[in-house]
mmCIF file of C-alpha atoms in Angstrom:
data_model
loop_
_atom_site.group_PDB
_atom_site.id
_atom_site.type_symbol
_atom_site.label_atom_id
_atom_site.label_comp_id
_atom_site.label_asym_id
_atom_site.label_seq_id
_atom_site.Cartn_x
_atom_site.Cartn_y
_atom_site.Cartn_z
ATOM 1 C CA MET A 7 73.937 -0.413 -17.390
ATOM 2 C CA THR A 8 72.816 -3.774 -15.995
ATOM 3 C CA ALA A 9 69.085 -4.370 -15.737
ATOM 4 C CA PRO A 10 67.672 -3.448 -12.319
ATOM 5 C CA PRO A 11 66.101 -6.137 -10.138
ATOM 6 C CA PRO A 12 62.308 -6.243 -10.362
ATOM 7 C CA PRO A 13 60.283 -4.016 -8.041
ATOM 8 C CA LEU A 14 58.672 -5.752 -5.084
ATOM 9 C CA GLY A 15 55.888 -3.259 -4.458
ATOM 10 C CA LEU A 16 53.504 -1.117 -6.497
ATOM 11 C CA LEU A 17 51.534 1.767 -5.037
ATOM 12 C CA ALA A 18 48.382 2.302 -7.107
ATOM 13 C CA GLU A 19 47.044 5.763 -6.345
ATOM 14 C CA LEU A 20 43.572 5.142 -7.715
ATOM 15 C CA THR A 21 42.255 8.667 -7.122
ATOM 16 C CA HIS A 22 43.096 11.951 -5.458
ATOM 17 C CA ARG A 23 39.481 12.357 -4.336
ATOM 18 C CA CYS A 24 39.059 12.167 -0.556
ATOM 19 C CA PRO A 25 36.502 13.440 1.979
ATOM 20 C CA LEU A 26 39.313 14.194 4.432
ATOM 21 C CA ARG A 27 41.463 17.320 4.219
ATOM 22 C CA CYS A 28 44.560 16.212 6.136
ATOM 23 C CA PRO A 29 47.196 18.977 6.245
ATOM 24 C CA TYR A 30 50.012 16.435 5.914
ATOM 25 C CA CYS A 31 48.576 14.581 2.913
ATOM 26 C CA SER A 32 51.264 12.914 0.784
ATOM 27 C CA ASN A 33 49.399 13.700 -2.457
ATOM 28 C CA PRO A 34 50.907 16.427 -4.621
ATOM 29 C CA VAL A 35 49.671 19.965 -4.112
ATOM 30 C CA GLU A 36 48.351 19.859 -7.697
ATOM 31 C CA LEU A 37 45.649 17.180 -7.440
ATOM 32 C CA SER A 38 44.257 15.192 -10.369
ATOM 33 C CA ARG A 39 40.547 15.379 -11.143
ATOM 34 C CA ALA A 40 38.296 12.343 -11.515
ATOM 35 C CA SER A 41 38.096 12.920 -15.274
ATOM 36 C CA ALA A 42 41.850 12.253 -15.569
ATOM 37 C CA GLU A 43 41.808 8.925 -13.702
ATOM 38 C CA LEU A 44 42.630 5.601 -15.338
ATOM 39 C CA ASP A 45 39.570 3.465 -15.961
ATOM 40 C CA THR A 46 38.926 0.007 -14.537
ATOM 41 C CA GLU A 47 40.343 -1.986 -17.438
ATOM 42 C CA SER A 48 43.476 0.167 -17.624
ATOM 43 C CA TRP A 49 44.193 -0.494 -13.966
ATOM 44 C CA GLY A 50 43.582 -4.190 -14.562
ATOM 45 C CA ARG A 51 46.214 -4.155 -17.316
ATOM 46 C CA VAL A 52 48.632 -2.311 -15.017
ATOM 47 C CA PHE A 53 48.159 -4.984 -12.344
ATOM 48 C CA ARG A 54 48.814 -7.803 -14.834
ATOM 49 C CA GLU A 55 51.935 -6.039 -16.093
ATOM 50 C CA ALA A 56 53.090 -5.511 -12.512
ATOM 51 C CA ALA A 57 52.743 -9.195 -11.699
ATOM 52 C CA ALA A 58 54.610 -10.162 -14.880
ATOM 53 C CA LEU A 59 57.388 -7.732 -13.927
ATOM 54 C CA GLY A 60 57.846 -9.382 -10.522
ATOM 55 C CA VAL A 61 55.765 -7.202 -8.196
ATOM 56 C CA LEU A 62 54.474 -9.127 -5.184
ATOM 57 C CA GLN A 63 52.589 -6.534 -3.147
ATOM 58 C CA LEU A 64 49.987 -4.099 -4.436
ATOM 59 C CA HIS A 65 48.985 -1.143 -2.270
ATOM 60 C CA LEU A 66 45.660 0.394 -3.267
ATOM 61 C CA SER A 67 45.693 3.999 -2.156
ATOM 62 C CA GLY A 68 44.597 7.524 -2.953
ATOM 63 C CA GLY A 69 43.290 10.023 -1.914
ATOM 64 C CA GLU A 70 40.628 7.707 -0.660
ATOM 65 C CA PRO A 71 40.446 4.592 -2.878
ATOM 66 C CA ALA A 72 36.863 3.891 -1.775
ATOM 67 C CA ALA A 73 35.830 7.062 -3.625
ATOM 68 C CA ARG A 74 35.967 4.804 -6.694
ATOM 69 C CA ARG A 75 32.792 2.772 -7.115
ATOM 70 C CA ASP A 76 34.716 0.124 -9.052
ATOM 71 C CA LEU A 77 37.000 -0.687 -6.096
ATOM 72 C CA PRO A 78 35.731 -4.314 -5.773
ATOM 73 C CA GLU A 79 36.401 -4.847 -9.488
ATOM 74 C CA LEU A 80 39.922 -3.457 -9.078
ATOM 75 C CA VAL A 81 40.536 -5.795 -6.136
ATOM 76 C CA ALA A 82 39.302 -8.705 -8.258
ATOM 77 C CA HIS A 83 41.723 -7.713 -11.045
ATOM 78 C CA ALA A 84 44.558 -7.766 -8.514
ATOM 79 C CA ALA A 85 43.539 -11.159 -7.177
ATOM 80 C CA ARG A 86 43.385 -12.672 -10.670
ATOM 81 C CA ALA A 87 46.863 -11.277 -11.358
ATOM 82 C CA GLY A 88 48.167 -13.075 -8.271
ATOM 83 C CA LEU A 89 49.069 -9.909 -6.348
ATOM 84 C CA TYR A 90 48.834 -9.578 -2.578
ATOM 85 C CA SER A 91 46.530 -6.564 -2.146
ATOM 86 C CA ASN A 92 46.628 -4.073 0.707
ATOM 87 C CA LEU A 93 43.931 -1.394 0.916
ATOM 88 C CA ILE A 94 45.224 1.894 2.376
ATOM 89 C CA THR A 95 42.099 3.739 3.476
ATOM 90 C CA SER A 96 40.638 6.376 5.766
ATOM 91 C CA GLY A 97 37.666 4.060 6.243
ATOM 92 C CA VAL A 98 35.114 6.882 6.213
ATOM 93 C CA LEU A 99 33.445 5.809 2.944
ATOM 94 C CA LEU A 100 33.291 2.109 3.767
ATOM 95 C CA ASP A 101 30.747 0.138 5.763
ATOM 96 C CA ALA A 102 30.221 -3.553 6.535
ATOM 97 C CA PRO A 103 28.551 -4.484 3.200
ATOM 98 C CA ARG A 104 31.246 -2.763 1.117
ATOM 99 C CA MET A 105 33.951 -4.326 3.274
ATOM 100 C CA LYS A 106 32.468 -7.784 2.720
ATOM 101 C CA ALA A 107 32.328 -7.139 -1.032
ATOM 102 C CA LEU A 108 36.022 -6.277 -1.020
ATOM 103 C CA ALA A 109 36.880 -9.378 0.987
ATOM 104 C CA ASP A 110 34.816 -11.536 -1.379
ATOM 105 C CA ALA A 111 36.670 -9.959 -4.326
ATOM 106 C CA GLY A 112 39.975 -11.159 -2.892
ATOM 107 C CA LEU A 113 41.352 -8.329 -0.747
ATOM 108 C CA ASP A 114 44.169 -9.553 1.502
ATOM 109 C CA HIS A 115 44.815 -6.775 4.026
ATOM 110 C CA VAL A 116 43.524 -3.408 5.272
ATOM 111 C CA GLN A 117 45.607 -0.461 6.460
ATOM 112 C CA LEU A 118 43.444 2.083 8.263
ATOM 113 C CA SER A 119 44.677 5.618 8.928
ATOM 114 C CA VAL A 120 43.774 7.512 12.091
ATOM 115 C CA GLN A 121 44.472 11.163 12.872
ATOM 116 C CA ASP A 122 44.430 10.922 16.682
ATOM 117 C CA ALA A 123 43.105 8.810 19.548
ATOM 118 C CA GLU A 124 40.840 11.609 20.767
ATOM 119 C CA GLU A 125 37.742 12.190 18.630
ATOM 120 C CA GLY A 126 37.656 15.992 18.652
ATOM 121 C CA SER A 127 41.315 16.330 17.740
ATOM 122 C CA ALA A 128 41.098 13.579 15.116
ATOM 123 C CA ASP A 129 38.165 15.255 13.374
ATOM 124 C CA ARG A 130 39.887 18.660 13.484
ATOM 125 C CA ILE A 131 43.101 17.301 11.945
ATOM 126 C CA GLY A 132 41.252 15.330 9.264
ATOM 127 C CA GLY A 133 38.864 18.198 8.561
ATOM 128 C CA LEU A 134 35.756 15.967 8.714
ATOM 129 C CA ARG A 135 33.246 16.020 11.553
ATOM 130 C CA GLY A 136 32.298 12.494 12.569
ATOM 131 C CA GLY A 137 35.227 10.989 10.691
ATOM 132 C CA HIS A 138 36.797 9.318 13.713
ATOM 133 C CA ALA A 139 33.574 7.544 14.669
ATOM 134 C CA ARG A 140 33.262 6.206 11.114
ATOM 135 C CA LYS A 141 36.806 4.834 11.316
ATOM 136 C CA LEU A 142 36.051 2.931 14.518
ATOM 137 C CA ALA A 143 32.945 1.396 12.944
ATOM 138 C CA PHE A 144 34.918 0.450 9.845
ATOM 139 C CA ALA A 145 37.581 -1.288 11.943
ATOM 140 C CA GLU A 146 34.823 -3.516 13.326
ATOM 141 C CA ALA A 147 33.756 -4.308 9.763
ATOM 142 C CA VAL A 148 37.315 -5.364 8.911
ATOM 143 C CA GLN A 149 37.341 -7.713 11.870
ATOM 144 C CA ALA A 150 33.933 -9.119 10.864
ATOM 145 C CA ALA A 151 35.255 -9.772 7.349
ATOM 146 C CA GLY A 152 38.174 -11.737 8.800
ATOM 147 C CA LEU A 153 40.931 -9.605 7.271
ATOM 148 C CA PRO A 154 44.153 -8.575 9.027
ATOM 149 C CA LEU A 155 44.287 -4.921 10.066
ATOM 150 C CA THR A 156 47.167 -2.461 10.306
ATOM 151 C CA LEU A 157 46.556 0.868 12.002
ATOM 152 C CA ASN A 158 48.496 3.775 10.509
ATOM 153 C CA ALA A 159 48.937 6.662 12.947
ATOM 154 C CA VAL A 160 50.512 9.716 11.321
ATOM 155 C CA VAL A 161 52.056 11.622 14.222
ATOM 156 C CA HIS A 162 53.212 15.209 14.606
ATOM 157 C CA ARG A 163 53.344 18.058 17.093
ATOM 158 C CA GLN A 164 49.578 18.240 17.554
ATOM 159 C CA ASN A 165 48.898 14.589 18.421
ATOM 160 C CA LEU A 166 52.235 13.100 19.492
ATOM 161 C CA ASP A 167 51.561 13.535 23.204
ATOM 162 C CA ARG A 168 48.706 11.022 22.825
ATOM 163 C CA LEU A 169 50.908 8.294 21.360
ATOM 164 C CA PRO A 170 50.232 5.963 24.330
ATOM 165 C CA GLU A 171 46.502 6.280 23.629
ATOM 166 C CA LEU A 172 47.083 5.584 19.924
ATOM 167 C CA ILE A 173 48.900 2.381 20.832
ATOM 168 C CA GLU A 174 46.022 1.329 23.068
ATOM 169 C CA LEU A 175 43.577 2.168 20.267
ATOM 170 C CA ALA A 176 45.394 -0.241 17.958
ATOM 171 C CA ILE A 177 44.964 -3.023 20.520
ATOM 172 C CA THR A 178 41.298 -2.170 21.091
ATOM 173 C CA LEU A 179 40.580 -2.296 17.347
ATOM 174 C CA GLY A 180 42.260 -5.686 16.970
ATOM 175 C CA ALA A 181 45.126 -4.504 14.787
ATOM 176 C CA GLY A 182 48.057 -6.865 14.406
ATOM 177 C CA ARG A 183 50.380 -4.063 13.360
ATOM 178 C CA LEU A 184 50.686 -0.367 14.155
ATOM 179 C CA GLU A 185 52.677 2.022 12.018
ATOM 180 C CA VAL A 186 53.723 5.087 13.978
ATOM 181 C CA ALA A 187 54.696 7.331 11.084
ATOM 182 C CA HIS A 188 56.087 10.781 11.749
ATOM 183 C CA VAL A 189 55.075 13.252 9.040
ATOM 184 C CA GLN A 190 57.504 13.496 6.128
ATOM 185 C CA TYR A 191 57.768 17.077 4.906
ATOM 186 C CA TYR A 192 56.931 17.542 1.249
ATOM 187 C CA GLY A 193 53.731 18.446 -0.598
ATOM 188 C CA TRP A 194 50.950 19.490 1.775
ATOM 189 C CA ALA A 195 53.045 18.651 4.827
ATOM 190 C CA LEU A 196 55.767 21.063 3.728
ATOM 191 C CA ARG A 197 53.148 23.813 3.528
ATOM 192 C CA ASN A 198 52.157 22.967 7.115
ATOM 193 C CA ARG A 199 55.604 22.207 8.518
ATOM 194 C CA ASP A 200 55.561 24.925 11.159
ATOM 195 C CA ALA A 201 52.285 23.580 12.562
ATOM 196 C CA LEU A 202 53.342 19.921 12.443
ATOM 197 C CA LEU A 203 57.051 19.570 13.235
ATOM 198 C CA PRO A 204 57.462 18.179 16.778
ATOM 199 C CA SER A 205 60.018 19.358 19.285
ATOM 200 C CA ARG A 206 63.058 17.238 20.100
ATOM 201 C CA ALA A 207 61.588 16.594 23.540
ATOM 202 C CA GLN A 208 58.394 15.247 21.941
ATOM 203 C CA LEU A 209 60.394 13.040 19.582
ATOM 204 C CA GLU A 210 62.528 11.613 22.387
ATOM 205 C CA ALA A 211 59.445 10.917 24.502
ATOM 206 C CA ALA A 212 57.760 9.195 21.551
ATOM 207 C CA THR A 213 60.797 7.022 20.945
ATOM 208 C CA ARG A 214 60.797 5.941 24.598
ATOM 209 C CA THR A 215 57.075 5.179 24.365
ATOM 210 C CA VAL A 216 57.541 3.012 21.268
ATOM 211 C CA THR A 217 60.518 1.168 22.783
ATOM 212 C CA GLU A 218 58.570 0.357 25.951
ATOM 213 C CA ALA A 219 55.435 -0.663 24.047
ATOM 214 C CA ARG A 220 57.358 -2.966 21.707
ATOM 215 C CA GLU A 221 58.708 -4.859 24.703
ATOM 216 C CA ARG A 222 55.428 -4.895 26.624
ATOM 217 C CA LEU A 223 53.323 -5.959 23.622
ATOM 218 C CA ARG A 224 55.744 -8.438 22.074
ATOM 219 C CA GLY A 225 53.731 -11.154 20.358
ATOM 220 C CA GLU A 226 50.534 -9.096 20.505
ATOM 221 C CA LEU A 227 51.230 -6.008 18.389
ATOM 222 C CA VAL A 228 54.010 -5.268 15.890
ATOM 223 C CA ILE A 229 54.979 -1.582 15.930
ATOM 224 C CA ASP A 230 56.768 0.013 12.973
ATOM 225 C CA TYR A 231 58.341 3.379 13.712
ATOM 226 C CA VAL A 232 59.155 5.966 11.044
ATOM 227 C CA VAL A 233 61.011 8.968 12.483
ATOM 228 C CA PRO A 234 61.231 12.479 10.987
ATOM 229 C CA ASP A 235 64.425 13.316 9.111
ATOM 230 C CA TYR A 236 64.656 16.776 10.650
ATOM 231 C CA TYR A 237 66.484 15.435 13.722
ATOM 232 C CA ALA A 238 68.569 12.859 11.848
ATOM 233 C CA ARG A 239 72.291 12.633 11.158
ATOM 234 C CA ARG A 240 71.974 9.901 8.550
ATOM 235 C CA PRO A 241 69.382 9.832 5.738
ATOM 236 C CA LYS A 242 66.976 6.961 5.174
ATOM 237 C CA ALA A 243 67.092 4.848 2.033
ATOM 238 C CA CYS A 244 63.974 6.482 0.636
ATOM 239 C CA MET A 245 61.677 3.757 -0.778
ATOM 240 C CA GLY A 246 64.682 1.408 -0.709
ATOM 241 C CA GLY A 247 66.560 3.645 -3.133
ATOM 242 C CA TRP A 248 65.342 5.476 -6.239
ATOM 243 C CA GLY A 249 64.066 2.960 -8.795
ATOM 244 C CA ARG A 250 65.355 -0.083 -6.885
ATOM 245 C CA SER A 251 62.385 -1.849 -5.287
ATOM 246 C CA PHE A 252 59.271 0.309 -5.570
ATOM 247 C CA MET A 253 57.145 2.147 -8.091
ATOM 248 C CA ALA A 254 53.976 4.206 -7.908
ATOM 249 C CA VAL A 255 51.293 4.935 -10.483
ATOM 250 C CA SER A 256 49.360 8.192 -10.127
ATOM 251 C CA PRO A 257 45.588 8.455 -10.744
ATOM 252 C CA ALA A 258 46.312 9.793 -14.235
ATOM 253 C CA GLY A 259 48.746 6.969 -15.038
ATOM 254 C CA ARG A 260 52.139 8.596 -14.452
ATOM 255 C CA VAL A 261 54.717 6.111 -13.186
ATOM 256 C CA LEU A 262 56.912 7.383 -10.362
ATOM 257 C CA PRO A 263 59.912 6.106 -8.365
ATOM 258 C CA CYS A 264 58.155 7.328 -5.207
ATOM 259 C CA HIS A 265 54.700 8.697 -4.454
ATOM 260 C CA ALA A 266 56.012 12.248 -3.922
ATOM 261 C CA ALA A 267 58.181 12.466 -7.053
ATOM 262 C CA GLU A 268 55.675 14.620 -8.941
ATOM 263 C CA SER A 269 56.925 17.502 -6.782
ATOM 264 C CA LEU A 270 60.236 17.419 -8.681
ATOM 265 C CA PRO A 271 60.664 19.792 -11.653
ATOM 266 C CA ASN A 272 62.267 18.979 -14.992
ATOM 267 C CA PHE A 273 61.004 15.405 -15.105
ATOM 268 C CA ASP A 274 58.929 13.845 -17.835
ATOM 269 C CA PHE A 275 57.485 10.919 -15.937
ATOM 270 C CA PRO A 276 56.266 8.211 -18.325
ATOM 271 C CA ASN A 277 52.642 7.134 -18.441
ATOM 272 C CA VAL A 278 51.110 3.646 -18.537
ATOM 273 C CA ARG A 279 48.885 4.870 -21.372
ATOM 274 C CA ASP A 280 51.991 5.126 -23.558
ATOM 275 C CA ALA A 281 54.387 2.395 -22.393
ATOM 276 C CA SER A 282 54.481 -0.857 -20.441
ATOM 277 C CA LEU A 283 55.554 -1.002 -16.816
ATOM 278 C CA ALA A 284 58.485 -3.226 -17.786
ATOM 279 C CA ASP A 285 59.782 -0.739 -20.327
ATOM 280 C CA ILE A 286 59.310 2.172 -17.913
ATOM 281 C CA TRP A 287 61.033 0.361 -15.043
ATOM 282 C CA THR A 288 64.001 -0.770 -17.121
ATOM 283 C CA HIS A 289 64.596 1.992 -19.654
ATOM 284 C CA SER A 290 62.921 5.297 -18.749
ATOM 285 C CA GLU A 291 65.207 8.230 -18.073
ATOM 286 C CA ALA A 292 63.131 9.245 -15.052
ATOM 287 C CA PHE A 293 63.829 5.959 -13.277
ATOM 288 C CA GLN A 294 67.484 5.841 -14.274
ATOM 289 C CA ARG A 295 68.360 9.434 -13.319
ATOM 290 C CA PHE A 296 68.974 8.748 -9.609
ATOM 291 C CA ARG A 297 69.226 4.945 -9.708
ATOM 292 C CA GLY A 298 72.412 3.468 -8.246
ATOM 293 C CA THR A 299 75.368 5.634 -7.205
ATOM 294 C CA THR A 300 76.983 7.145 -10.314
ATOM 295 C CA TRP A 301 74.777 10.277 -10.159
ATOM 296 C CA MET A 302 75.856 11.116 -6.610
ATOM 297 C CA PRO A 303 77.781 14.293 -5.744
ATOM 298 C CA GLU A 304 80.362 14.458 -2.999
ATOM 299 C CA PRO A 305 80.303 13.725 -0.122
ATOM 300 C CA CYS A 306 77.898 10.895 -1.119
ATOM 301 C CA GLN A 307 80.126 9.554 -3.903
ATOM 302 C CA GLY A 308 82.938 8.675 -1.517
ATOM 303 C CA CYS A 309 80.759 7.639 1.427
ATOM 304 C CA GLU A 310 80.842 4.091 2.776
ATOM 305 C CA HIS A 311 77.048 4.270 3.282
ATOM 306 C CA ARG A 312 76.187 5.135 -0.327
ATOM 307 C CA GLU A 313 74.820 1.639 -1.066
ATOM 308 C CA ARG A 314 72.824 1.601 2.165
ATOM 309 C CA ASP A 315 71.003 4.926 2.076
ATOM 310 C CA TRP A 316 71.278 5.443 -1.730
ATOM 311 C CA GLY A 317 71.653 9.172 -1.218
ATOM 312 C CA GLY A 318 68.520 9.614 0.880
ATOM 313 C CA CYS A 319 65.383 11.388 -0.310
ATOM 314 C CA ARG A 320 65.440 13.287 -3.620
ATOM 315 C CA CYS A 321 62.142 15.036 -2.833
ATOM 316 C CA GLN A 322 63.494 16.277 0.486
ATOM 317 C CA ALA A 323 66.713 17.450 -1.156
ATOM 318 C CA PHE A 324 64.655 19.476 -3.631
ATOM 319 C CA ALA A 325 62.213 20.802 -1.035
ATOM 320 C CA LEU A 326 65.014 22.125 1.172
ATOM 321 C CA THR A 327 67.777 23.063 -1.280
ATOM 322 C CA GLY A 328 65.998 23.578 -4.613
ATOM 323 C CA ASP A 329 68.039 20.836 -6.340
ATOM 324 C CA ALA A 330 67.000 17.178 -6.256
ATOM 325 C CA ALA A 331 70.575 16.097 -7.042
ATOM 326 C CA ASN A 332 72.001 17.612 -3.870
ATOM 327 C CA THR A 333 72.981 15.523 -0.868
ATOM 328 C CA ASP A 334 69.942 14.960 1.338
ATOM 329 C CA PRO A 335 70.173 17.569 4.135
ATOM 330 C CA ALA A 336 69.275 14.809 6.629
ATOM 331 C CA CYS A 337 72.900 13.680 6.327
ATOM 332 C CA ALA A 338 75.259 15.336 8.810
ATOM 333 C CA HIS A 339 77.888 15.560 6.046
ATOM 334 C CA SER A 340 75.589 17.522 3.738
ATOM 335 C CA PRO A 341 76.601 21.154 3.209
ATOM 336 C CA HIS A 342 72.879 21.904 3.654
ATOM 337 C CA HIS A 343 72.400 20.073 6.976
ATOM 338 C CA HIS A 344 72.003 23.386 8.806
ATOM 339 C CA LEU A 345 68.697 23.952 6.985
ATOM 340 C CA LEU A 346 67.079 21.343 9.222
ATOM 341 C CA ASP A 347 68.170 23.226 12.338
ATOM 342 C CA LEU A 348 66.717 26.421 10.907
ATOM 343 C CA ALA A 349 63.406 24.691 10.166
ATOM 344 C CA VAL A 350 63.206 23.341 13.716
ATOM 345 C CA GLN A 351 63.890 26.798 15.134
ATOM 346 C CA GLU A 352 61.211 28.382 12.950
ATOM 347 C CA ALA A 353 58.649 25.742 13.869
ATOM 348 C CA SER A 354 59.334 26.084 17.594
ATOM 349 C CA SER A 355 58.078 29.666 17.619
ATOM 350 C CA ALA A 356 55.277 29.327 15.053
ATOM 351 C CA THR A 357 51.594 29.481 15.946
ATOM 352 C CA GLY A 358 50.006 29.216 12.492
ATOM 353 C CA ASP A 359 46.873 27.228 11.672
ATOM 354 C CA PHE A 360 46.630 24.417 9.137
ATOM 355 C CA THR A 361 46.391 24.915 5.414
ATOM 356 C CA TYR A 362 44.012 22.057 4.660
ATOM 357 C CA ARG A 363 44.299 19.837 1.597
ATOM 358 C CA GLU A 364 41.742 20.951 -0.982
ATOM 359 C CA MET A 365 40.780 19.733 -4.433
ATOM 360 C CA PRO A 366 41.131 22.475 -7.065
ATOM 361 C CA LYS A 367 37.974 24.366 -7.857
ATOM 362 C CA LEU A 368 36.503 24.270 -11.327
ATOM 363 C CA PRO A 369 36.828 27.545 -13.256
ATOM 364 C CA SER A 370 33.743 29.738 -13.339
ATOM 365 C CA ALA A 371 31.480 29.487 -16.390
ATOM 366 C CA VAL A 372 31.757 32.349 -18.860
#
């Protein structure tokens, strides 16, 4: 097998700790404790190895990365390695002095998540009273520090009707980019699918809103739009294809082809404590298993799109069919495509509440 091209991006999940309890959180259901997290120097080594491998962009995420007190030191490690650093944050643990410290350490960009444009709904979805107000104050601190800001609005059934207000919020906060990201259903979001999955009418209205706003705000605000697969007929090239352009490192050091891959069974994901990023990227069985096209079943194997969508999402295939090697049900040619229709029907009549993201409780003393 020829050596793969180098990855362009690395997602560093610094911690699973977070004061928010979002029911669509992309972290695995089994969360890592602080005691299992890589230390500062280990992350610094990972960043140097990433730069040597060819990574250009480093995304510092969590959980909430600001839960780590050494975040400025980690940013400084990234800057010394020559990586462009993007902080993906809820903003609720950061204030103006901490933001300035991060900027002084070499941070390049901030991506701030919001749960809604309306305060009461935003705090209910995030599970933290006063969280929305803290986010607005943090956005001002980003502007004061002179860093570019992206607003990340995760949208779903319970906030999608306020998409116009979310777009206006991005302008008010001085964001140069807005990511309108429909929930992707694995991990915590899969547990909450019936409460989150929008109707087709909501999706179509949102698409019209984004199309109009892109034209109206051309040159003022860039809008990225990530749609849910449950109404699709063609799958997306998940993370650019398994093991092709992206890698993630979990808080405990496991290296993954995508941030949700820990949901897949029968994988022994390698760890940066035991091997270099270069060796993991090039030689590990976990990265090679679904890389390229030779692993694909029919109808993917004979499909003209196989080197465009790379088989779609392995985590979604597993979540819906029980086998990560199956054709992604988002594809209309998948024998499992009907499962998406069933999920939409179930969600349309559901009235359940959220199951909030929670850290595991420590066992009782004996």
